[in-house]
């Protein structure tokens, strides 16, 4: 058994759709609610989307909270300040008070954009600042990423306020059905809304070479986890308990863990069974290139998240690498896996069910290969080429509507 026994790569480059602008290049402003100083799903989404637009010849500028760092592209502009607050199970760095509003609106006005794309405009950060009734120098499009297991009381309190201010949008995008369920609480009903998922670079994952250090054998298959081990909703404790159960019947399995939080992860393992520490290998934070090699090397990837997921980006990435996936049955993961057609699902937070699903996959080579092939086909729907085509269609609709006044 090896982590790349799905055979030769299938072609994953998506066919680009017709250009709704017939060659015209746009000036596009994108506003991020979260700082680019620390990694996060929304920031990666904005970065990769901007890179795809720039590759197509569009002029793109991004505004984000926080300070500049040496690795930021020149097209990312920052406010210079940010503050951290707990948000949806993690820590978000936002920018909202003082000069931030006037500075954001000045950036928008000076940008002379054809369209302004706001991400998470319901959050108390930069994306909310252009949403003033008298200020609309160009059409606004917004993307809503968040999905909550329990709808926040604070959002419920501000629903009427948000519904009024979000009325300035021409078009809305939700990254999943789960995100749409949340956005419906405060998004005006008359705003056209599309579900367009997050994007991935399918070719980068499919063309990655397995790393011999991470590949398994028939006696010692490799099973992977990627995520912040100290963040409860990422499900590392579920993964660890499932591993303890699996090791009783398959003592050769190797468990590889990529991401931040090794100390927290080791503490979880010691709390379950101190002997588990010797069976887990912690790789730390991995680069994008190493992440692709990580997925390509595994016999199975486990996504044990327990909640707070608006989209299953990790599932799509693993699928694009031809890696069979075992995942909790969260709404977002069911959507990406088409209710289990493209991944093996288990009951959320149920470590025993996770162990059973993983054992079945490791014991059945044909089923493992079938899921890997099906997942690879599914991943093409999330390629940035396809996703960007769909977003540009939304831009075209927004630009076709009546001209705003300032």
CSV table of N, CA and C in Angstrom, one decimal, residues 146-245:
chain,number,residue,atom,x,y,z
A,146,UNK,N,-18.8,32.9,6.6
A,146,UNK,CA,-19.0,32.3,7.9
A,146,UNK,C,-20.2,31.4,7.9
A,147,UNK,N,-20.1,30.3,8.7
A,147,UNK,CA,-21.2,29.4,9.0
A,147,UNK,C,-21.1,29.1,10.5
A,148,UNK,N,-22.2,29.1,11.2
A,148,UNK,CA,-22.1,28.9,12.7
A,148,UNK,C,-22.9,27.7,13.1
A,149,UNK,N,-22.4,26.9,14.0
A,149,UNK,CA,-23.2,25.8,14.5
A,149,UNK,C,-24.3,26.4,15.4
A,150,UNK,N,-24.0,27.5,16.1
A,150,UNK,CA,-25.0,28.1,16.9
A,150,UNK,C,-25.0,29.6,16.5
A,151,UNK,N,-26.1,30.1,16.0
A,151,UNK,CA,-26.1,31.5,15.5
A,151,UNK,C,-25.8,32.5,16.6
A,152,UNK,N,-24.8,33.4,16.4
A,152,UNK,CA,-24.4,34.3,17.5
A,152,UNK,C,-25.4,35.3,18.0
A,153,UNK,N,-25.5,35.5,19.2
A,153,UNK,CA,-26.5,36.4,19.8
A,153,UNK,C,-26.2,37.8,19.3
A,154,UNK,N,-24.9,38.2,19.2
A,154,UNK,CA,-24.5,39.5,18.7
A,154,UNK,C,-25.1,39.8,17.3
A,155,UNK,N,-24.9,38.8,16.4
A,155,UNK,CA,-25.5,39.0,15.1
A,155,UNK,C,-27.0,39.1,15.1
A,156,UNK,N,-27.6,38.4,16.0
A,156,UNK,CA,-29.1,38.5,16.1
A,156,UNK,C,-29.5,39.9,16.5
A,157,UNK,N,-28.7,40.5,17.4
A,157,UNK,CA,-29.0,41.8,17.9
A,157,UNK,C,-28.8,42.9,16.8
A,158,UNK,N,-27.9,42.6,15.9
A,158,UNK,CA,-27.6,43.6,14.8
A,158,UNK,C,-28.2,43.3,13.5
A,159,UNK,N,-29.1,42.4,13.4
A,159,UNK,CA,-29.7,42.0,12.1
A,159,UNK,C,-30.4,43.1,11.4
A,160,UNK,N,-31.2,43.9,12.1
A,160,UNK,CA,-31.9,45.0,11.4
A,160,UNK,C,-30.9,46.1,10.9
A,161,UNK,N,-29.9,46.4,11.7
A,161,UNK,CA,-28.8,47.3,11.3
A,161,UNK,C,-28.1,46.8,10.0
A,162,UNK,N,-27.7,45.5,10.1
A,162,UNK,CA,-27.0,44.9,8.9
A,162,UNK,C,-27.8,44.9,7.7
A,163,UNK,N,-29.1,44.5,7.8
A,163,UNK,CA,-30.0,44.4,6.7
A,163,UNK,C,-30.1,45.8,6.0
A,164,UNK,N,-30.1,46.9,6.8
A,164,UNK,CA,-30.1,48.2,6.2
A,164,UNK,C,-28.8,48.5,5.4
A,165,UNK,N,-27.7,48.3,6.1
A,165,UNK,CA,-26.4,48.7,5.5
A,165,UNK,C,-26.1,47.8,4.3
A,166,UNK,N,-26.4,46.5,4.4
A,166,UNK,CA,-26.1,45.6,3.3
A,166,UNK,C,-26.9,45.8,2.1
A,167,UNK,N,-27.9,46.7,2.2
A,167,UNK,CA,-28.8,47.0,1.1
A,167,UNK,C,-28.0,47.7,0.0
A,168,UNK,N,-26.8,48.2,0.2
A,168,UNK,CA,-26.0,48.8,-0.8
A,168,UNK,C,-25.3,47.8,-1.7
A,169,UNK,N,-25.4,46.6,-1.5
A,169,UNK,CA,-24.8,45.6,-2.3
A,169,UNK,C,-25.6,45.4,-3.6
A,170,UNK,N,-24.9,45.1,-4.7
A,170,UNK,CA,-25.5,44.8,-6.0
A,170,UNK,C,-25.7,43.2,-6.1
A,171,UNK,N,-24.7,42.5,-5.6
A,171,UNK,CA,-24.8,41.0,-5.7
A,171,UNK,C,-24.1,40.4,-4.5
A,172,UNK,N,-24.5,39.3,-4.1
A,172,UNK,CA,-23.9,38.6,-2.9
A,172,UNK,C,-23.5,37.2,-3.3
A,173,UNK,N,-22.4,36.7,-2.7
A,173,UNK,CA,-21.9,35.3,-2.9
A,173,UNK,C,-21.8,34.7,-1.6
A,174,UNK,N,-22.2,33.4,-1.5
A,174,UNK,CA,-21.9,32.6,-0.3
A,174,UNK,C,-21.1,31.4,-0.7
A,175,UNK,N,-20.1,31.0,0.1
A,175,UNK,CA,-19.2,30.0,-0.3
A,175,UNK,C,-19.8,28.6,-0.2
A,176,UNK,N,-20.9,28.5,0.5
A,176,UNK,CA,-21.6,27.2,0.6
A,176,UNK,C,-23.0,27.4,1.1
A,177,UNK,N,-23.7,26.3,1.1
A,177,UNK,CA,-25.1,26.3,1.6
A,177,UNK,C,-25.1,26.7,3.0
A,178,UNK,N,-24.2,26.2,3.8
A,178,UNK,CA,-24.1,26.5,5.2
A,178,UNK,C,-23.9,28.0,5.4
A,179,UNK,N,-23.0,28.6,4.6
A,179,UNK,CA,-22.8,30.0,4.7
A,179,UNK,C,-24.1,30.8,4.3
A,180,UNK,N,-24.8,30.3,3.3
A,180,UNK,CA,-26.0,31.0,2.9
A,180,UNK,C,-27.1,30.9,4.1
A,181,UNK,N,-27.1,29.8,4.8
A,181,UNK,CA,-28.1,29.7,5.9
A,181,UNK,C,-27.8,30.7,6.9
A,182,UNK,N,-26.5,31.0,7.2
A,182,UNK,CA,-26.2,32.1,8.1
A,182,UNK,C,-26.5,33.5,7.6
A,183,UNK,N,-26.1,33.7,6.3
A,183,UNK,CA,-26.3,35.0,5.7
A,183,UNK,C,-27.7,35.4,5.6
A,184,UNK,N,-28.6,34.4,5.4
A,184,UNK,CA,-30.0,34.8,5.3
A,184,UNK,C,-30.6,35.5,6.4
A,185,UNK,N,-30.0,35.4,7.6
A,185,UNK,CA,-30.5,36.1,8.8
A,185,UNK,C,-30.4,37.7,8.6
A,186,UNK,N,-29.4,38.1,7.9
A,186,UNK,CA,-29.2,39.6,7.8
A,186,UNK,C,-29.0,40.1,6.4
A,187,UNK,N,-29.0,39.3,5.4
A,187,UNK,CA,-28.9,39.7,4.0
A,187,UNK,C,-30.2,40.1,3.4
A,188,UNK,N,-30.4,41.3,2.9
A,188,UNK,CA,-31.7,41.7,2.3
A,188,UNK,C,-32.2,40.7,1.3
A,189,UNK,N,-33.5,40.3,1.3
A,189,UNK,CA,-34.0,39.3,0.4
A,189,UNK,C,-33.9,39.7,-1.1
A,190,UNK,N,-33.9,41.0,-1.4
A,190,UNK,CA,-33.9,41.4,-2.8
A,190,UNK,C,-32.6,41.4,-3.4
A,191,UNK,N,-31.5,41.1,-2.7
A,191,UNK,CA,-30.2,41.1,-3.3
A,191,UNK,C,-29.9,39.7,-3.9
A,192,UNK,N,-29.6,39.6,-5.2
A,192,UNK,CA,-29.3,38.4,-5.9
A,192,UNK,C,-28.1,37.7,-5.2
A,193,UNK,N,-28.3,36.4,-4.9
A,193,UNK,CA,-27.3,35.7,-4.2
A,193,UNK,C,-26.9,34.4,-4.9
A,194,UNK,N,-25.6,34.1,-5.0
A,194,UNK,CA,-25.1,32.9,-5.7
A,194,UNK,C,-24.3,32.1,-4.7
A,195,UNK,N,-24.3,30.8,-4.8
A,195,UNK,CA,-23.4,30.0,-4.1
A,195,UNK,C,-22.2,29.6,-5.0
A,196,UNK,N,-21.0,30.2,-4.6
A,196,UNK,CA,-19.8,29.9,-5.4
A,196,UNK,C,-18.7,29.5,-4.4
A,197,UNK,N,-18.2,28.3,-4.5
A,197,UNK,CA,-17.3,27.8,-3.4
A,197,UNK,C,-15.9,28.4,-3.4
A,198,UNK,N,-15.2,28.2,-2.4
A,198,UNK,CA,-13.8,28.5,-2.4
A,198,UNK,C,-13.0,27.8,-3.5
A,199,UNK,N,-11.9,28.3,-3.9
A,199,UNK,CA,-11.1,27.7,-5.0
A,199,UNK,C,-9.9,27.1,-4.5
A,200,UNK,N,-9.4,26.2,-5.4
A,200,UNK,CA,-8.1,25.5,-5.1
A,200,UNK,C,-7.3,25.5,-6.4
A,201,UNK,N,-6.0,25.3,-6.4
A,201,UNK,CA,-5.2,25.1,-7.6
A,201,UNK,C,-5.1,23.6,-7.8
A,202,UNK,N,-6.0,23.0,-8.5
A,202,UNK,CA,-6.0,21.6,-8.7
A,202,UNK,C,-4.7,21.1,-9.3
A,203,UNK,N,-4.1,21.8,-10.3
A,203,UNK,CA,-2.9,21.3,-10.9
A,203,UNK,C,-1.7,21.2,-9.9
A,204,UNK,N,-1.7,22.1,-8.9
A,204,UNK,CA,-0.6,22.0,-7.9
A,204,UNK,C,-0.7,20.8,-7.1
A,205,UNK,N,-1.8,20.4,-6.7
A,205,UNK,CA,-2.0,19.2,-5.9
A,205,UNK,C,-1.8,17.9,-6.7
A,206,UNK,N,-2.4,17.9,-7.9
A,206,UNK,CA,-2.4,16.7,-8.7
A,206,UNK,C,-1.0,16.4,-9.2
A,207,UNK,N,-0.1,17.4,-9.4
A,207,UNK,CA,1.2,17.2,-10.0
A,207,UNK,C,2.3,17.1,-8.9
A,208,UNK,N,1.9,17.2,-7.6
A,208,UNK,CA,2.9,17.1,-6.6
A,208,UNK,C,3.5,15.7,-6.5
A,209,UNK,N,4.7,15.6,-6.2
A,209,UNK,CA,5.4,14.3,-6.0
A,209,UNK,C,5.3,13.8,-4.6
A,210,UNK,N,4.9,12.6,-4.3
A,210,UNK,CA,4.9,12.1,-2.9
A,210,UNK,C,6.3,12.2,-2.3
A,211,UNK,N,6.3,12.4,-1.0
A,211,UNK,CA,7.5,12.5,-0.2
A,211,UNK,C,7.8,11.1,0.4
A,212,UNK,N,8.9,10.4,0.1
A,212,UNK,CA,9.1,9.1,0.6
A,212,UNK,C,9.1,9.0,2.1
A,213,UNK,N,9.4,10.1,2.8
A,213,UNK,CA,9.3,10.0,4.3
A,213,UNK,C,7.9,9.9,4.8
A,214,UNK,N,6.9,10.3,4.0
A,214,UNK,CA,5.6,10.3,4.4
A,214,UNK,C,4.7,9.1,3.8
A,215,UNK,N,5.3,8.4,2.9
A,215,UNK,CA,4.6,7.3,2.3
A,215,UNK,C,4.5,6.1,3.2
A,216,UNK,N,3.4,5.3,3.0
A,216,UNK,CA,3.2,4.1,3.9
A,216,UNK,C,3.5,2.9,3.1
A,217,UNK,N,3.3,1.8,3.8
A,217,UNK,CA,3.5,0.4,3.2
A,217,UNK,C,2.2,-0.4,3.6
A,218,UNK,N,2.1,-1.6,3.1
A,218,UNK,CA,0.9,-2.4,3.4
A,218,UNK,C,0.8,-2.6,4.9
A,219,UNK,N,2.0,-2.8,5.5
A,219,UNK,CA,2.0,-3.1,7.0
A,219,UNK,C,1.9,-1.8,7.8
A,220,UNK,N,2.4,-0.7,7.2
A,220,UNK,CA,2.5,0.6,7.9
A,220,UNK,C,1.9,1.7,7.1
A,221,UNK,N,0.6,1.7,6.9
A,221,UNK,CA,0.0,2.8,6.1
A,221,UNK,C,0.1,4.2,6.8
A,222,UNK,N,0.1,5.3,6.1
A,222,UNK,CA,0.2,6.6,6.7
A,222,UNK,C,-1.2,7.2,6.6
A,223,UNK,N,-1.6,7.8,7.8
A,223,UNK,CA,-2.9,8.5,7.9
A,223,UNK,C,-2.6,9.9,8.4
A,224,UNK,N,-3.2,10.9,7.7
A,224,UNK,CA,-2.8,12.3,8.0
A,224,UNK,C,-3.9,13.2,8.6
A,225,UNK,N,-3.5,14.2,9.3
A,225,UNK,CA,-4.3,15.2,9.9
A,225,UNK,C,-3.6,16.6,9.6
A,226,UNK,N,-4.4,17.6,9.2
A,226,UNK,CA,-3.9,18.9,9.0
A,226,UNK,C,-4.8,19.9,9.7
A,227,UNK,N,-4.2,20.7,10.6
A,227,UNK,CA,-5.0,21.7,11.2
A,227,UNK,C,-4.4,22.2,12.5
A,228,UNK,N,-5.0,23.2,13.2
A,228,UNK,CA,-4.5,23.7,14.4
A,228,UNK,C,-4.9,22.8,15.6
A,229,UNK,N,-4.0,22.1,16.1
A,229,UNK,CA,-4.3,21.0,17.1
A,229,UNK,C,-4.8,21.6,18.4
A,230,UNK,N,-4.5,22.9,18.7
A,230,UNK,CA,-5.0,23.5,19.9
A,230,UNK,C,-6.4,24.1,19.8
A,231,UNK,N,-7.0,24.0,18.6
A,231,UNK,CA,-8.3,24.6,18.4
A,231,UNK,C,-9.3,23.4,18.4
A,232,UNK,N,-10.1,23.4,19.4
A,232,UNK,CA,-11.0,22.2,19.7
A,232,UNK,C,-11.8,21.8,18.4
A,233,UNK,N,-12.4,22.8,17.7
A,233,UNK,CA,-13.3,22.5,16.6
A,233,UNK,C,-12.6,21.8,15.4
A,234,UNK,N,-11.2,21.8,15.4
A,234,UNK,CA,-10.5,21.2,14.3
A,234,UNK,C,-10.5,19.6,14.6
A,235,UNK,N,-10.9,19.2,15.8
A,235,UNK,CA,-11.1,17.8,16.0
A,235,UNK,C,-9.9,16.9,16.2
A,236,UNK,N,-8.8,17.5,16.6
A,236,UNK,CA,-7.6,16.6,16.8
A,236,UNK,C,-7.9,15.6,17.9
A,237,UNK,N,-8.6,15.9,18.9
A,237,UNK,CA,-8.9,14.9,20.0
A,237,UNK,C,-9.7,13.7,19.4
A,238,UNK,N,-10.7,14.0,18.5
A,238,UNK,CA,-11.4,12.9,17.9
A,238,UNK,C,-10.5,12.0,17.1
A,239,UNK,N,-9.6,12.7,16.3
A,239,UNK,CA,-8.6,11.9,15.5
A,239,UNK,C,-7.7,11.1,16.4
A,240,UNK,N,-7.3,11.6,17.6
A,240,UNK,CA,-6.4,10.9,18.5
A,240,UNK,C,-7.1,9.7,19.1
A,241,UNK,N,-8.4,9.8,19.5
A,241,UNK,CA,-9.1,8.7,20.0
A,241,UNK,C,-9.4,7.6,19.0
A,242,UNK,N,-9.7,8.1,17.8
A,242,UNK,CA,-9.8,7.1,16.7
A,242,UNK,C,-8.5,6.3,16.4
A,243,UNK,N,-7.4,7.0,16.5
A,243,UNK,CA,-6.1,6.4,16.3
A,243,UNK,C,-5.8,5.3,17.4
A,244,UNK,N,-6.2,5.7,18.6
A,244,UNK,CA,-6.0,4.7,19.7
A,244,UNK,C,-6.8,3.4,19.4
A,245,UNK,N,-8.0,3.6,18.9
A,245,UNK,CA,-8.8,2.4,18.6
A,245,UNK,C,-8.2,1.6,17.4
